[in-house]
Coordinates of C-alpha atoms in Angstrom, one line a residue:
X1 CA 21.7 21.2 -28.3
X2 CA 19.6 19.7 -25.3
X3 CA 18.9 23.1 -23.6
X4 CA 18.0 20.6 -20.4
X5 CA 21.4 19.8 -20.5
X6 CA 22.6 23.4 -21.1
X7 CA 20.5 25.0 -18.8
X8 CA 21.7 27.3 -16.0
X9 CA 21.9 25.8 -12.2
X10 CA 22.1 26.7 -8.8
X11 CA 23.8 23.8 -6.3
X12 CA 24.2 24.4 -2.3
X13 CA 23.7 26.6 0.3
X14 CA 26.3 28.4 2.6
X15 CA 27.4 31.4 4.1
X16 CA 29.8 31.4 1.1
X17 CA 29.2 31.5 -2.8
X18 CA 31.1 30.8 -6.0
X19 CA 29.7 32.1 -9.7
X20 CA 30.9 29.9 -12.3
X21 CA 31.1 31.1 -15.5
X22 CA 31.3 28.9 -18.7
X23 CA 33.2 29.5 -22.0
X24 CA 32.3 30.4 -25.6
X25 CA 30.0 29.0 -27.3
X26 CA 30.4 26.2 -23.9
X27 CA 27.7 26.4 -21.6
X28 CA 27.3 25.4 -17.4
X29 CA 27.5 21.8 -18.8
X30 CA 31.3 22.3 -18.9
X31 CA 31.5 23.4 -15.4
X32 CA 28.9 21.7 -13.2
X33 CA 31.5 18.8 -12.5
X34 CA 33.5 21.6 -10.6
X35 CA 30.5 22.8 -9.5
X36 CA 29.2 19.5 -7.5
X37 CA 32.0 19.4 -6.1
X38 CA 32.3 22.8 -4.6
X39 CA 28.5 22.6 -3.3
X40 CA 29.6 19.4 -1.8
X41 CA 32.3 21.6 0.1
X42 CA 29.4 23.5 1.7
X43 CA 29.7 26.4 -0.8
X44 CA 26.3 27.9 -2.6
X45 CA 27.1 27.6 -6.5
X46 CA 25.9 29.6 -9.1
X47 CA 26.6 29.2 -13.3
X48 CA 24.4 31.2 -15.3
X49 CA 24.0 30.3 -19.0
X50 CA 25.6 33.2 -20.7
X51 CA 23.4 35.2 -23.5
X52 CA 22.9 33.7 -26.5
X53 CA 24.4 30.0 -25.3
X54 CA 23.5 27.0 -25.0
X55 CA 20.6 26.8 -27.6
X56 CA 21.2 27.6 -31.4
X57 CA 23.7 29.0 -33.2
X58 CA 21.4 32.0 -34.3
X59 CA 20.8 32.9 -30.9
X60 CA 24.7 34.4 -30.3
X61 CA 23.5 36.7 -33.5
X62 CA 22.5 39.4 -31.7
X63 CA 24.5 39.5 -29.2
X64 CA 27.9 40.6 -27.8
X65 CA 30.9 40.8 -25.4
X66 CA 28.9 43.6 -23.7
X67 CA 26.1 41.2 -22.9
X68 CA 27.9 38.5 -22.0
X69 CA 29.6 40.8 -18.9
X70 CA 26.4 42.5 -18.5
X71 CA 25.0 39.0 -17.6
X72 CA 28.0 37.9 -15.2
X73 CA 27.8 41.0 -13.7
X74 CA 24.2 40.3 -12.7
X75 CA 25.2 37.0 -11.3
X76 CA 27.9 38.7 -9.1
X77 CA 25.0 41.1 -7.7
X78 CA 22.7 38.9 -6.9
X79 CA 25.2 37.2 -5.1
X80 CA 25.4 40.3 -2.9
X81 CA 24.6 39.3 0.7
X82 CA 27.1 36.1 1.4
X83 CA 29.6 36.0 4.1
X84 CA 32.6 35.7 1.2
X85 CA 31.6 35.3 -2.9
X86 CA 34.6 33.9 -5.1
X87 CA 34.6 33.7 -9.1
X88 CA 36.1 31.1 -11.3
X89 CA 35.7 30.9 -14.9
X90 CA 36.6 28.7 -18.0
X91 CA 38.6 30.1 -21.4
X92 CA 36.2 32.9 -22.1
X93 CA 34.6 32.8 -18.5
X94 CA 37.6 33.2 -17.1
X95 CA 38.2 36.8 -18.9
X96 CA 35.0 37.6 -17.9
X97 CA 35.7 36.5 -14.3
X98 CA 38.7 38.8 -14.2
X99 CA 37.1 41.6 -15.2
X100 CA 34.5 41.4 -12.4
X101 CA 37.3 41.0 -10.1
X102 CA 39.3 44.5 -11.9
X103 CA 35.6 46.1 -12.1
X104 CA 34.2 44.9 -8.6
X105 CA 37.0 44.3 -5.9
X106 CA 35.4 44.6 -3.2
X107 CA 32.5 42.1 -3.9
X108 CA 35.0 39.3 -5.0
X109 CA 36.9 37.4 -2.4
X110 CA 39.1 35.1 -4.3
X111 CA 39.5 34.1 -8.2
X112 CA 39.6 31.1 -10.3
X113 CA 40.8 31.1 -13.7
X114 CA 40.5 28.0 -15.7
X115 CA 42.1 27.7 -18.9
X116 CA 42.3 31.6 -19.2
X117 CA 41.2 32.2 -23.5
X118 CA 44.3 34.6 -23.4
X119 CA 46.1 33.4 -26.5
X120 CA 44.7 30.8 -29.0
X121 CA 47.1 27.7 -29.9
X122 CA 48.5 27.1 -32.9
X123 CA 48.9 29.6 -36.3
X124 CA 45.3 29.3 -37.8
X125 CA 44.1 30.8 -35.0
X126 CA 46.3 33.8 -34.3
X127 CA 45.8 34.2 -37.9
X128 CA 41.8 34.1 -37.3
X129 CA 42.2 36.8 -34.4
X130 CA 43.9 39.0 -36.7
X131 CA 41.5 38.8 -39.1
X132 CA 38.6 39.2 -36.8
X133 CA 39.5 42.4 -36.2
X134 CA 38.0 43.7 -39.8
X135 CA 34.9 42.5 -41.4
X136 CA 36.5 40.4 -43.9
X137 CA 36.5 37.5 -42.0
X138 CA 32.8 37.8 -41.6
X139 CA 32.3 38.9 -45.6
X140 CA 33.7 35.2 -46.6
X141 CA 32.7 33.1 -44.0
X142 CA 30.1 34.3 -41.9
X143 CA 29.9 31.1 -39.8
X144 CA 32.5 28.9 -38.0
X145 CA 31.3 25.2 -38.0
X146 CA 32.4 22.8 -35.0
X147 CA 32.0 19.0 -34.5
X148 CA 33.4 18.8 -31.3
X149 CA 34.3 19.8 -28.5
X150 CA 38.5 19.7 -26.6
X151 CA 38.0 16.8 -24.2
X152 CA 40.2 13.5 -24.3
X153 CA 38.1 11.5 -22.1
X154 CA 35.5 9.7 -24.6
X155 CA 32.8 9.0 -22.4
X156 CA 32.8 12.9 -21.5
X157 CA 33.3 13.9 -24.9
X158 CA 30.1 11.7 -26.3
X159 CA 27.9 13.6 -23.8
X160 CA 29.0 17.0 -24.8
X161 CA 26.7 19.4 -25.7
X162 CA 28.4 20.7 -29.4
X163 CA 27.3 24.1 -30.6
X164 CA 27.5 22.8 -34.5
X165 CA 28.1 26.8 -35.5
X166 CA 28.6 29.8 -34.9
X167 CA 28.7 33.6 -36.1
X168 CA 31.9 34.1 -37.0
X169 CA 31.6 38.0 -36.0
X170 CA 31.7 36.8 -32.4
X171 CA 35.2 36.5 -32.2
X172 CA 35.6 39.8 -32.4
X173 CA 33.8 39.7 -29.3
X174 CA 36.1 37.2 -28.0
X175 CA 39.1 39.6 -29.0
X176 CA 37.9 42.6 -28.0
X177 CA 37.5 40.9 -24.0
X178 CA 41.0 39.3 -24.3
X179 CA 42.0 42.7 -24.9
X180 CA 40.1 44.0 -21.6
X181 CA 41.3 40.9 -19.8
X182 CA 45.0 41.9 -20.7
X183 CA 44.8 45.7 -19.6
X184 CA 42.6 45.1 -16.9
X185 CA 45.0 42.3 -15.2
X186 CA 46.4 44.5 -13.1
X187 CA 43.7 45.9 -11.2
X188 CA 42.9 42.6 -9.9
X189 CA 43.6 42.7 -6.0
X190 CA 42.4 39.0 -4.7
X191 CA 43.9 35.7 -4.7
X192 CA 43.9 34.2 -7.8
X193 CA 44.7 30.4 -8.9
X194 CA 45.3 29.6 -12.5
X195 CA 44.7 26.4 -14.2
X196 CA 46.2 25.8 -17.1
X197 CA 46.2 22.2 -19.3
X198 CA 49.4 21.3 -20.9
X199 CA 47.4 19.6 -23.8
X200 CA 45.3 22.1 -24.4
X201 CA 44.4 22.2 -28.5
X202 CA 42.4 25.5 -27.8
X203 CA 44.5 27.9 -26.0
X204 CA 48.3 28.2 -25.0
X205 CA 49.1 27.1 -21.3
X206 CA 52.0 29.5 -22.0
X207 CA 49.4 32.8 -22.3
X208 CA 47.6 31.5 -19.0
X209 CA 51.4 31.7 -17.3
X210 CA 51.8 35.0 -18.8
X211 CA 48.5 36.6 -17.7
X212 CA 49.6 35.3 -13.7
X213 CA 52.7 37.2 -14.2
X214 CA 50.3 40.5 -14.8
X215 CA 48.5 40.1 -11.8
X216 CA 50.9 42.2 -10.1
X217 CA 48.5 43.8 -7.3
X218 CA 47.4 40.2 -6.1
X219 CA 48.3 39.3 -2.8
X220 CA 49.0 35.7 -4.1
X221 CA 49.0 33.6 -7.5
X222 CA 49.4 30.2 -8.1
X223 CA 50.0 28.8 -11.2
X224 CA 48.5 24.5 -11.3
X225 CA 49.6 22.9 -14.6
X226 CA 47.5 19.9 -15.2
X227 CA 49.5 17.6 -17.2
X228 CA 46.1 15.5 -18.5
X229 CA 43.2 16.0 -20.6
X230 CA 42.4 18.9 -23.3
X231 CA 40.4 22.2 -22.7
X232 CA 37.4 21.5 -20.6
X233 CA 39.2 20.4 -17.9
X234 CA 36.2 20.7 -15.6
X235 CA 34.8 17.2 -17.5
X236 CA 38.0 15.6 -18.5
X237 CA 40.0 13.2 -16.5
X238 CA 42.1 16.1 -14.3
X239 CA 38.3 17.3 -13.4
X240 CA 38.7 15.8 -9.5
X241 CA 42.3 16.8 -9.9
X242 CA 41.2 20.7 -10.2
X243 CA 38.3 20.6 -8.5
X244 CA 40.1 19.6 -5.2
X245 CA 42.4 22.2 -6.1
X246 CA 40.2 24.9 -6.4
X247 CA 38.3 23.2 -3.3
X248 CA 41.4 24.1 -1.0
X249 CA 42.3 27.2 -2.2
X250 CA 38.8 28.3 -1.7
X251 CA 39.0 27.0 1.7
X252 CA 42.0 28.6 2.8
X253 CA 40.4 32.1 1.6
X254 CA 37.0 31.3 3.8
X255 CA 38.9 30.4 6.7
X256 CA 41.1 33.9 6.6
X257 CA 37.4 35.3 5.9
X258 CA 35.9 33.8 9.3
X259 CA 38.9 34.9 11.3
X260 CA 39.0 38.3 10.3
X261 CA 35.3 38.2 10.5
X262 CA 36.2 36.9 14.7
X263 CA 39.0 39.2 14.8
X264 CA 38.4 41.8 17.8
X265 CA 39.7 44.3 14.9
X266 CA 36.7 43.4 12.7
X267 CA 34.2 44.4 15.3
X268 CA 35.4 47.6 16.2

């Protein structure tokens, strides 16, 4: 992988900010589409490269779930400061996004999940889950080789970065934060949209629906089926399609920030 093309990036400035996080073994190449367009919105956008991304496959060796949310956790932090910060997040960045908005409530203004990595598609892999649960899987194949990536649009999909590999002990790590995700849904008290893509060869649109249905102390949720392109819908063809979604959504929560911030109630 070209760890120019993988690298982390910062676009905008604004009273307001946005953290984007990318998925597994993905990196802010799968976002930054979604990103432009929110800094072009007048937002400051953030998309660290999680640990052990991005690079080689050795690098995600030595690390786990626990660094991964340590590292977005950061990002939220440093965001500290900003008139309204929101968090969106792709398959395994959007579990990590909603656990910063179950951990941190008062430091997240709104929530974007993207192809939420809630349930994987198709037999093989709910078979893999359950077997990433004991060291067996890891025993007789200790590495997962890939040779692509789950995007329909060819032009986007011959510029993808493609982690070739990797450990097969990290989806454990995977499991173990769609498990936090799951129990944690329900301490989530922002607006939340949800993406999901019907064609999706990774991960169920159906568990994406499901996990809105948890969000039970949201003040709102909106479910936005997006009938084209595959997983990485950021850089597929309904890419402008979400991203002027999650523009206006974004922009209805900073204007309700600016009045309350005007409101004679605020000041008092």
């Amino acid at each position: 992988m070209d760890p120019r093309k993988t690298a982390p990036f910062e676009l905008g400035r604004g009273e307001d900010a946005c953290l984007l996080l990318h998925g597994f073994t993905g990196s802010p190449w799968d976002v930054r589409p979604l990103g432009e367009a929110l800094a072009a919105r007048g937002l400051r956008v953030v998309a660290p490269r999680l640990p052990g991304h991005g690079t080689t496959p050795r690098a995600l060796l030595d690390v786990t779930w626990r660094d991964w949310l340590a590292a977005a956790e950061h990002a939220l932090h440093a965001l500290r400061g900003h008139r309204s910060v929101f968090v969106a997040g792709l398959s395994m960045g959007a579990l990590l996004a909603l656990e910063l908005a179950a951990r941190h409530p008062a430091e997240l203004r709104a929530l974007t999940l993207v192809a939420p990595a809630v349930r994987f598609r198709g037999p093989r892999m709910f078979l893999v889950r359950q077997l990433a649960r004991t060291p067996v899987l890891e025993w007789t194949h200790p590495w997962v080789e890939k040779t692509g990536t789950d995007i329909s649009d060819p032009e986007a999909l011959a510029q993808a970065p493609v982690l070739p590999a990797f450990p097969v002990a990290r989806l454990r790590d995977l499991c173990a934060l769609q498990t936090l995700a799951i129990r944690d849904a329900a301490r989530v008290r922002c607006p939340t949209l949800v993406a999901v893509a019907e064609q999706d060869h990774v991960v169920d649109p159906e568990g994406g629906r499901w996990l809105a249905r948890r969000l039970t102390a949201a003040p709102s949720v909106r479910v936005l089926s997006l009938r084209q392109g595959f997983h990485v819908i950021p850089r597929d063809t309904a890419g402008p399609l979400l991203a002027a979604e999650v523009g206006d959504f974004l922009a209805q929560q900073r204007s309700a920030s600016r009045w309350e911030s005007a409101s004679p109630a605020a000041g008092a």
